[in-house]
GROMACS .gro file of C-alpha atoms in nm:
model
  405
    1MET     CA    1  -8.581   6.434  14.855
    2ALA     CA    2  -8.720   6.157  14.580
    3PRO     CA    3  -8.505   6.161  14.294
    4THR     CA    4  -8.649   6.322  13.935
    5THR     CA    5  -8.778   6.136  13.654
    6ALA     CA    6  -8.591   6.198  13.397
    7GLU     CA    7  -8.261   6.003  13.710
    8GLN     CA    8  -8.486   5.688  13.742
    9VAL     CA    9  -8.612   5.642  13.297
   10SER     CA   10  -8.294   5.371  13.231
   11GLU     CA   11  -8.104   5.365  12.892
   12GLU     CA   12  -8.203   5.065  12.922
   13HIS     CA   13  -8.625   5.146  12.925
   14ARG     CA   14  -8.553   5.380  12.674
   15GLY     CA   15  -8.425   5.154  12.427
   16LEU     CA   16  -8.749   4.885  12.498
   17ALA     CA   17  -8.970   5.200  12.379
   18ALA     CA   18  -8.738   5.179  12.154
   19LEU     CA   19  -8.854   4.844  12.008
   20LEU     CA   20  -9.194   4.887  12.154
   21ALA     CA   21  -9.241   5.166  11.847
   22GLN     CA   22  -9.196   4.935  11.562
   23PRO     CA   23  -9.432   4.805  11.353
   24GLY     CA   24  -9.450   4.460  11.338
   25THR     CA   25  -9.530   4.083  11.604
   26TRP     CA   26  -9.340   3.979  11.794
   27SER     CA   27  -9.264   3.636  11.986
   28TRP     CA   28  -9.153   3.678  12.331
   29ALA     CA   29  -9.034   3.362  12.672
   30TYR     CA   30  -9.027   3.421  13.024
   31VAL     CA   31  -8.928   3.067  13.153
   32ASP     CA   32  -8.753   2.946  13.507
   33VAL     CA   33  -8.413   2.751  13.359
   34SER     CA   34  -8.289   2.660  13.771
   35GLY     CA   35  -8.096   2.394  13.722
   36ASP     CA   36  -8.084   2.307  14.097
   37ARG     CA   37  -8.301   2.068  14.052
   38GLU     CA   38  -8.310   1.620  14.011
   39ASP     CA   39  -8.207   1.516  13.653
   40PRO     CA   40  -8.166   1.919  13.584
   41GLN     CA   41  -8.118   1.822  13.239
   42HIS     CA   42  -8.401   1.724  13.188
   43LEU     CA   43  -8.628   1.936  13.378
   44ALA     CA   44  -8.484   2.256  13.088
   45ALA     CA   45  -8.540   2.059  12.800
   46LEU     CA   46  -8.944   1.986  12.923
   47GLN     CA   47  -8.906   2.351  13.027
   48VAL     CA   48  -8.737   2.448  12.632
   49ARG     CA   49  -9.058   2.220  12.500
   50ALA     CA   50  -9.325   2.392  12.681
   51ALA     CA   51  -9.265   2.723  12.544
   52ARG     CA   52  -9.193   2.591  12.178
   53ASP     CA   53  -9.461   2.417  12.217
   54GLN     CA   54  -9.684   2.767  12.324
   55LEU     CA   55  -9.479   2.953  12.102
   56MET     CA   56  -9.664   2.708  11.855
   57ALA     CA   57 -10.002   2.675  11.967
   58GLN     CA   58 -10.047   3.087  11.919
   59GLY     CA   59  -9.868   3.127  11.578
   60ALA     CA   60  -9.547   3.225  11.607
   61PRO     CA   61  -9.323   3.213  11.290
   62SER     CA   62  -9.086   2.884  11.268
   63ALA     CA   63  -8.853   3.138  11.286
   64ASP     CA   64  -8.861   3.210  11.616
   65VAL     CA   65  -8.984   2.941  11.790
   66GLU     CA   66  -8.614   2.767  11.653
   67ALA     CA   67  -8.410   3.114  11.742
   68ILE     CA   68  -8.639   3.128  12.170
   69GLU     CA   69  -8.490   2.770  12.122
   70ARG     CA   70  -8.213   2.794  12.075
   71GLU     CA   71  -8.164   3.058  12.322
   72LEU     CA   72  -8.331   2.901  12.633
   73GLY     CA   73  -8.167   2.553  12.600
   74GLU     CA   74  -7.829   2.729  12.640
   75ALA     CA   75  -7.763   2.650  12.994
   76PRO     CA   76  -7.817   3.075  13.146
   77GLY     CA   77  -7.452   3.042  13.361
   78VAL     CA   78  -7.512   3.100  13.717
   79PRO     CA   79  -7.633   2.982  13.989
   80ALA     CA   80  -8.017   2.894  14.038
   81PRO     CA   81  -8.257   2.986  14.057
   82VAL     CA   82  -8.226   3.223  13.796
   83ALA     CA   83  -8.517   3.338  13.466
   84ARG     CA   84  -8.478   3.374  13.125
   85PHE     CA   85  -8.645   3.667  12.909
   86VAL     CA   86  -8.663   3.628  12.547
   87LEU     CA   87  -8.759   3.822  12.292
   88ALA     CA   88  -8.818   3.747  11.924
   89ARG     CA   89  -8.893   3.898  11.559
   90ASP     CA   90  -8.852   3.795  11.231
   91GLY     CA   91  -8.617   3.576  11.348
   92GLU     CA   92  -8.388   3.768  11.525
   93LEU     CA   93  -8.309   3.739  11.908
   94VAL     CA   94  -8.379   4.127  12.024
   95VAL     CA   95  -8.410   4.062  12.368
   96SER     CA   96  -8.207   3.813  12.579
   97GLU     CA   97  -8.125   3.861  12.910
   98VAL     CA   98  -7.959   3.583  13.236
   99LEU     CA   99  -8.259   3.685  13.407
  100PRO     CA  100  -8.132   3.599  13.818
  101GLY     CA  101  -8.304   3.527  14.111
  102HIS     CA  102  -8.686   3.369  14.178
  103MET     CA  103  -8.958   3.421  13.891
  104HIS     CA  104  -9.093   3.759  13.942
  105GLY     CA  105  -9.432   3.646  13.869
  106PRO     CA  106  -9.679   3.411  13.648
  107GLU     CA  107  -9.445   3.205  13.360
  108SER     CA  108  -9.489   3.409  12.981
  109VAL     CA  109  -9.515   3.288  12.660
  110GLY     CA  110  -9.664   3.440  12.393
  111TYR     CA  111  -9.650   3.564  12.030
  112GLY     CA  112  -9.834   3.915  11.925
  113ALA     CA  113  -9.824   4.284  11.839
  114VAL     CA  114  -9.736   4.348  12.184
  115PRO     CA  115  -9.457   4.236  12.398
  116ASP     CA  116  -9.534   4.153  12.820
  117LEU     CA  117  -9.212   4.317  12.899
  118VAL     CA  118  -9.431   4.290  13.295
  119PRO     CA  119  -9.167   4.045  13.365
  120LEU     CA  120  -8.823   4.186  13.330
  121LEU     CA  121  -8.945   4.575  13.451
  122ALA     CA  122  -9.000   4.369  13.756
  123HIS     CA  123  -8.661   4.123  13.758
  124ARG     CA  124  -8.465   4.571  13.715
  125PRO     CA  125  -8.763   4.768  13.936
  126LEU     CA  126  -8.490   5.025  13.931
  127ASP     CA  127  -8.091   5.112  13.719
  128VAL     CA  128  -7.924   5.041  14.005
  129PRO     CA  129  -7.485   5.003  13.950
  130PHE     CA  130  -7.368   4.908  14.246
  131LEU     CA  131  -6.980   4.770  14.382
  132VAL     CA  132  -6.854   4.552  14.627
  133VAL     CA  133  -6.566   4.565  14.762
  134GLU     CA  134  -6.340   4.389  14.939
  135VAL     CA  135  -6.061   4.545  15.153
  136GLY     CA  136  -5.784   4.345  15.346
  137ARG     CA  137  -5.377   4.426  15.523
  138GLU     CA  138  -5.277   4.343  15.139
  139GLY     CA  139  -5.478   4.615  14.953
  140GLY     CA  140  -5.823   4.509  14.840
  141GLY     CA  141  -6.062   4.538  14.477
  142TYR     CA  142  -6.422   4.645  14.378
  143ARG     CA  143  -6.609   4.455  14.092
  144ALA     CA  144  -6.926   4.622  13.931
  145TYR     CA  145  -7.224   4.508  13.918
  146ARG     CA  146  -7.611   4.642  13.746
  147LEU     CA  147  -7.946   4.481  13.960
  148GLY     CA  148  -8.142   4.186  13.806
  149HIS     CA  149  -7.830   4.152  13.558
  150ALA     CA  150  -7.653   3.890  13.535
  151GLU     CA  151  -7.294   4.012  13.416
  152PRO     CA  152  -7.042   3.742  13.171
  153SER     CA  153  -6.771   3.574  13.330
  154GLY     CA  154  -6.522   3.853  13.232
  155GLN     CA  155  -6.789   4.120  13.185
  156GLN     CA  156  -6.821   4.259  13.501
  157GLU     CA  157  -6.553   4.576  13.576
  158GLU     CA  158  -6.335   4.525  13.809
  159GLU     CA  159  -6.002   4.603  13.946
  160TYR     CA  160  -5.773   4.509  14.242
  161VAL     CA  161  -5.522   4.707  14.386
  162GLU     CA  162  -5.190   4.454  14.576
  163GLY     CA  163  -5.057   4.709  14.878
  164ARG     CA  164  -4.695   4.698  15.039
  165THR     CA  165  -4.753   4.364  15.218
  166ASP     CA  166  -4.389   4.383  15.393
  167THR     CA  167  -4.419   4.453  15.801
  168LEU     CA  168  -4.737   4.322  15.826
  169HIS     CA  169  -4.663   4.113  16.062
  170LYS     CA  170  -4.691   4.152  16.376
  171PHE     CA  171  -4.385   4.273  16.617
  172GLN     CA  172  -4.418   3.989  16.920
  173GLY     CA  173  -4.133   4.222  17.150
  174GLY     CA  174  -4.302   4.448  17.409
  175GLY     CA  175  -4.220   4.861  17.528
  176TRP     CA  176  -4.184   5.188  17.339
  177ALA     CA  177  -4.067   4.909  16.999
  178HIS     CA  178  -4.357   4.718  16.962
  179LEU     CA  179  -4.578   5.088  16.981
  180ARG     CA  180  -4.366   5.190  16.756
  181TRP     CA  181  -4.373   4.879  16.481
  182GLN     CA  182  -4.800   4.864  16.543
  183HIS     CA  183  -4.827   5.258  16.459
  184HIS     CA  184  -4.524   5.098  16.172
  185THR     CA  185  -4.811   4.869  16.088
  186GLU     CA  186  -5.080   5.101  16.096
  187GLU     CA  187  -4.955   5.313  15.883
  188ILE     CA  188  -4.932   5.103  15.569
  189TRP     CA  189  -5.288   4.987  15.656
  190ARG     CA  190  -5.336   5.281  15.594
  191GLU     CA  191  -5.108   5.334  15.259
  192ASN     CA  192  -5.267   5.024  15.110
  193GLU     CA  193  -5.629   5.127  15.180
  194ALA     CA  194  -5.616   5.530  14.991
  195GLN     CA  195  -5.518   5.289  14.758
  196VAL     CA  196  -5.803   5.046  14.729
  197VAL     CA  197  -6.063   5.415  14.847
  198GLU     CA  198  -5.848   5.619  14.493
  199ALA     CA  199  -5.947   5.316  14.252
  200VAL     CA  200  -6.284   5.240  14.387
  201GLU     CA  201  -6.406   5.693  14.423
  202GLN     CA  202  -6.229   5.640  14.029
  203ALA     CA  203  -6.542   5.440  14.013
  204VAL     CA  204  -6.799   5.604  14.199
  205ASP     CA  205  -6.742   5.914  13.916
  206ARG     CA  206  -6.719   5.722  13.650
  207LEU     CA  207  -6.973   5.473  13.636
  208ARG     CA  208  -7.208   5.658  13.952
  209PRO     CA  209  -7.291   5.334  14.124
  210ARG     CA  210  -7.612   5.313  14.405
  211LEU     CA  211  -7.490   5.154  14.679
  212VAL     CA  212  -7.110   5.064  14.778
  213VAL     CA  213  -7.065   4.670  14.899
  214VAL     CA  214  -6.804   4.720  15.128
  215ALA     CA  215  -6.666   4.305  15.283
  216GLY     CA  216  -6.380   4.209  15.441
  217ASP     CA  217  -6.084   4.255  15.755
  218ILE     CA  218  -6.265   4.424  16.052
  219ARG     CA  219  -5.946   4.707  16.081
  220ALA     CA  220  -5.878   4.735  15.720
  221ARG     CA  221  -6.286   4.781  15.676
  222GLN     CA  222  -6.268   5.106  15.932
  223LEU     CA  223  -5.961   5.251  15.717
  224PHE     CA  224  -6.081   5.209  15.419
  225ILE     CA  225  -6.476   5.394  15.467
  226ASP     CA  226  -6.296   5.699  15.727
  227GLN     CA  227  -6.119   5.762  15.412
  228LEU     CA  228  -6.378   5.749  15.183
  229SER     CA  229  -6.555   6.135  15.002
  230THR     CA  230  -6.861   6.252  15.180
  231ALA     CA  231  -6.990   6.165  14.891
  232THR     CA  232  -6.931   5.826  14.852
  233ARG     CA  233  -6.927   5.750  15.244
  234PRO     CA  234  -7.401   5.684  15.235
  235LEU     CA  235  -7.345   5.441  14.968
  236VAL     CA  236  -7.198   5.242  15.189
  237SER     CA  237  -7.350   4.921  15.388
  238GLU     CA  238  -7.141   4.711  15.593
  239VAL     CA  239  -7.143   4.375  15.559
  240PRO     CA  240  -7.081   4.335  15.933
  241VAL     CA  241  -6.860   3.995  15.915
  242ASP     CA  242  -6.571   3.875  15.798
  243THR     CA  243  -6.572   3.723  15.419
  244ARG     CA  244  -6.261   3.688  15.374
  245ALA     CA  245  -6.180   3.485  15.673
  246PRO     CA  246  -6.168   3.047  15.681
  247ASP     CA  247  -6.459   3.023  15.852
  248ALA     CA  248  -6.589   3.303  15.715
  249SER     CA  249  -7.014   3.174  15.550
  250GLU     CA  250  -6.946   3.166  15.122
  251ASN     CA  251  -7.267   3.363  15.145
  252ALA     CA  252  -7.275   3.605  15.350
  253LEU     CA  253  -7.151   3.896  15.065
  254VAL     CA  254  -7.431   3.772  14.856
  255GLU     CA  255  -7.726   3.791  15.155
  256HIS     CA  256  -7.589   4.076  15.276
  257VAL     CA  257  -7.594   4.223  14.856
  258GLU     CA  258  -7.945   4.134  14.830
  259ILE     CA  259  -8.063   4.253  15.125
  260ALA     CA  260  -7.908   4.591  15.036
  261LEU     CA  261  -7.995   4.590  14.678
  262ALA     CA  262  -8.359   4.569  14.758
  263ARG     CA  263  -8.378   4.798  15.063
  264VAL     CA  264  -8.293   5.130  14.725
  265VAL     CA  265  -8.601   4.909  14.583
  266ALA     CA  266  -8.771   4.951  14.914
  267GLN     CA  267  -8.703   5.342  14.962
  268ARG     CA  268  -8.786   5.389  14.623
  269ARG     CA  269  -9.115   5.254  14.628
  270HIS     CA  270  -9.177   5.387  14.906
  271ASP     CA  271  -9.056   5.746  14.789
  272VAL     CA  272  -9.352   5.698  14.445
  273GLU     CA  273  -9.586   5.608  14.737
  274ASP     CA  274  -9.548   5.915  14.957
  275LEU     CA  275  -9.553   6.161  14.651
  276LEU     CA  276  -9.862   5.971  14.579
  277ARG     CA  277 -10.047   5.985  14.861
  278THR     CA  278  -9.937   6.348  15.028
  279HIS     CA  279 -10.077   6.444  14.633
  280VAL     CA  280 -10.380   6.259  14.664
  281GLY     CA  281 -10.462   6.373  14.997
  282ARG     CA  282 -10.413   6.766  14.927
  283GLY     CA  283 -10.590   6.689  14.651
  284ASP     CA  284 -10.378   6.942  14.407
  285ARG     CA  285 -10.479   6.705  14.116
  286GLU     CA  286 -10.142   6.622  14.061
  287ALA     CA  287 -10.188   6.294  14.089
  288VAL     CA  288 -10.494   6.018  13.936
  289ALA     CA  289 -10.561   5.666  14.017
  290GLY     CA  290 -10.755   5.392  13.871
  291VAL     CA  291 -10.728   5.214  13.511
  292GLY     CA  292 -10.923   5.535  13.265
  293PRO     CA  293 -10.793   5.849  13.472
  294VAL     CA  294 -10.444   5.673  13.396
  295VAL     CA  295 -10.477   5.625  13.059
  296SER     CA  296 -10.635   5.903  12.972
  297ALA     CA  297 -10.286   6.052  13.171
  298LEU     CA  298 -10.110   5.838  12.920
  299GLN     CA  299 -10.249   5.964  12.667
  300GLN     CA  300 -10.136   6.307  12.622
  301ALA     CA  301  -9.763   6.182  12.782
  302GLN     CA  302  -9.904   6.350  13.095
  303ALA     CA  303  -9.798   6.080  13.354
  304SER     CA  304  -9.439   6.152  13.539
  305ILE     CA  305  -9.453   5.792  13.727
  306VAL     CA  306  -9.679   5.529  13.684
  307VAL     CA  307  -9.718   5.337  14.006
  308VAL     CA  308  -9.836   4.953  13.823
  309ASP     CA  309 -10.003   4.644  14.089
  310PRO     CA  310  -9.966   4.369  13.761
  311ALA     CA  311 -10.115   4.061  14.007
  312ALA     CA  312 -10.476   4.327  14.102
  313PHE     CA  313 -10.583   4.408  13.722
  314GLU     CA  314 -10.751   4.092  13.754
  315ASP     CA  315 -10.928   3.987  13.335
  316ARG     CA  316 -10.879   4.387  13.319
  317THR     CA  317 -10.787   4.442  12.957
  318VAL     CA  318 -10.627   4.782  12.728
  319LEU     CA  319 -10.688   4.857  12.395
  320ALA     CA  320 -10.300   4.873  12.238
  321LEU     CA  321 -10.284   5.139  11.938
  322ASP     CA  322 -10.010   5.150  11.700
  323ALA     CA  323  -9.887   5.511  11.715
  324ALA     CA  324  -9.969   5.757  11.995
  325PRO     CA  325 -10.186   5.798  12.206
  326TRP     CA  326 -10.084   5.446  12.219
  327ILE     CA  327 -10.388   5.308  12.427
  328ALA     CA  328 -10.714   5.342  12.508
  329THR     CA  329 -10.987   5.238  12.775
  330ALA     CA  330 -11.224   5.213  12.341
  331PRO     CA  331 -11.191   5.228  11.987
  332GLU     CA  332 -11.320   5.623  11.962
  333GLU     CA  333 -10.974   5.679  12.180
  334ALA     CA  334 -10.741   5.535  11.928
  335LEU     CA  335 -10.782   5.887  11.714
  336GLY     CA  336 -10.716   5.748  11.326
  337THR     CA  337 -10.402   5.507  11.504
  338THR     CA  338 -10.424   5.165  11.430
  339VAL     CA  339 -10.560   4.943  11.737
  340LEU     CA  340 -10.292   4.671  11.656
  341GLY     CA  341 -10.570   4.451  12.026
  342SER     CA  342 -10.705   4.368  12.330
  343VAL     CA  343 -10.431   4.357  12.557
  344PRO     CA  344 -10.379   4.303  12.887
  345ALA     CA  345 -10.405   4.643  13.116
  346ALA     CA  346 -10.047   4.595  13.301
  347VAL     CA  347  -9.915   4.524  13.003
  348GLY     CA  348 -10.063   4.789  12.841
  349ILE     CA  349 -10.023   5.034  13.107
  350THR     CA  350  -9.609   4.941  13.065
  351ARG     CA  351  -9.637   4.943  12.729
  352ALA     CA  352  -9.770   5.369  12.735
  353ALA     CA  353  -9.568   5.408  13.001
  354LEU     CA  354  -9.245   5.353  12.853
  355LEU     CA  355  -9.341   5.476  12.531
  356THR     CA  356  -9.425   5.807  12.631
  357ASP     CA  357  -9.130   5.715  12.852
  358ALA     CA  358  -9.263   5.774  13.208
  359GLU     CA  359  -9.067   5.582  13.593
  360VAL     CA  360  -9.260   5.268  13.631
  361VAL     CA  361  -9.232   5.140  14.025
  362LEU     CA  362  -9.407   4.785  14.027
  363VAL     CA  363  -9.604   4.843  14.446
  364ASN     CA  364  -9.890   4.569  14.649
  365ALA     CA  365 -10.240   4.773  14.543
  366ALA     CA  366 -10.240   4.757  14.898
  367SER     CA  367 -10.058   5.091  14.964
  368VAL     CA  368 -10.219   5.253  14.594
  369PRO     CA  369 -10.459   5.515  14.745
  370SER     CA  370 -10.826   5.374  14.720
  371GLY     CA  371 -10.633   5.009  14.651
  372ALA     CA  372 -10.606   5.101  14.275
  373PRO     CA  373 -10.488   4.883  14.030
  374VAL     CA  374 -10.222   5.143  13.907
  375ALA     CA  375 -10.211   5.597  13.932
  376ALA     CA  376 -10.000   5.841  13.833
  377LEU     CA  377  -9.784   6.137  13.946
  378LEU     CA  378  -9.848   6.359  13.678
  379ARG     CA  379  -9.619   6.633  13.506
  380TRP     CA  380  -9.858   6.855  13.541
  381HIS     CA  381 -10.207   6.927  13.699
  382VAL     CA  382 -10.501   6.850  13.596
  383GLY     CA  383 -10.781   7.098  13.557
  384PRO     CA  384 -11.062   7.135  13.800
  385ASP     CA  385 -11.370   6.832  13.596
  386VAL     CA  386 -11.645   6.968  13.360
  387PRO     CA  387 -11.938   6.712  13.336
  388GLY     CA  388 -11.949   6.564  13.007
  389ALA     CA  389 -11.627   6.620  12.897
  390GLY     CA  390 -11.379   6.433  12.737
  391PRO     CA  391 -11.101   6.241  12.966
  392ALA     CA  392 -10.873   6.592  12.742
  393ALA     CA  393 -11.092   6.817  12.929
  394GLY     CA  394 -10.936   7.002  13.264
  395ALA     CA  395 -10.564   6.930  13.111
  396THR     CA  396 -10.401   7.266  13.166
  397GLY     CA  397 -10.089   7.270  12.993
  398ARG     CA  398  -9.771   7.118  13.007
  399GLY     CA  399  -9.611   7.492  13.124
  400GLU     CA  400  -9.799   7.457  13.484
  401GLY     CA  401  -9.553   7.243  13.624
  402SER     CA  402  -9.275   7.038  13.612
  403ASP     CA  403  -9.171   6.651  13.646
  404ARG     CA  404  -9.180   6.480  14.053
  405GLY     CA  405  -9.031   6.146  14.254
   0.00000   0.00000   0.00000
């Protein structure tokens, strides 16, 4: 069974929701800051200047523009490709994130009451802490990371365990003495890996990673994995080469980690899409698809998981509101709140989902029933259709269901 929404909505997303609930206007920029091309300094200067010009053209305060321009001009500190997402208000940086990897959508630079957070969610579709473990005959260690986060040098949690190294060399004799010596060497390896296992198990208990990548000497990997607990072993993804060997590819570990993380994200998307298809197929009214039905669910904080394809809305817009119900498709749905403005549907729906503590899952619309650009799994099911009733009619109340997903 897929994890519940309560487990999936990260503290980071709740922090973003707290920001979105605050009144005021925002300036933001999501741009590619890779420096692996010819004359990267000149290219970076052009990108920063372009973002500054766009912000000024949209009326952003000079203090915001200066803060964003200064931040984008800083070296990202990680290898290309890499993007940056920066959010400012009243001249102060509120969010500044270095986002490893290629751009996840078009550049976004703007100023207004509703910032575009879709690029940030695209780079961090799940909160996935993970460990990278490297082991050898003499010991090993781990380093902790989070998907989509570029930790500054020295900021990662890491630990290295140096085990016994005496008598690890190969005994060249023969007969029973050789066998006995080899068994002794194996026991030292096993003891060394046991120390690494202990450190990693403590990190797993503390950090709750969703992936543990294990690399290093093949025999050391085997000894390490064999000693892991039954709870940790399913998290393991083993790199099938010795990444510490002199002739090892420098990219082998990075490529393996990227593929393993992609599988974690793909599995979550598959689980949600499968739930969506199941409920739609049953007709049990615990899922809805399409802009209107999903907006109606968000207005009632009824959506548990919101599935969105930002590229499939074309020019569709919604109204962003300054308080609950946070979103509307027409002014008469504002229910006494202030309309902040008309915003792209993906931006408004994502904002409302964050503000109502719903998980946001970005997918391709082809995987959504009827090919709709947005769908939602519900916290409680809707009642039968009532001819002529408003969007809230038929909701049965929170007591009839629980979070799904």
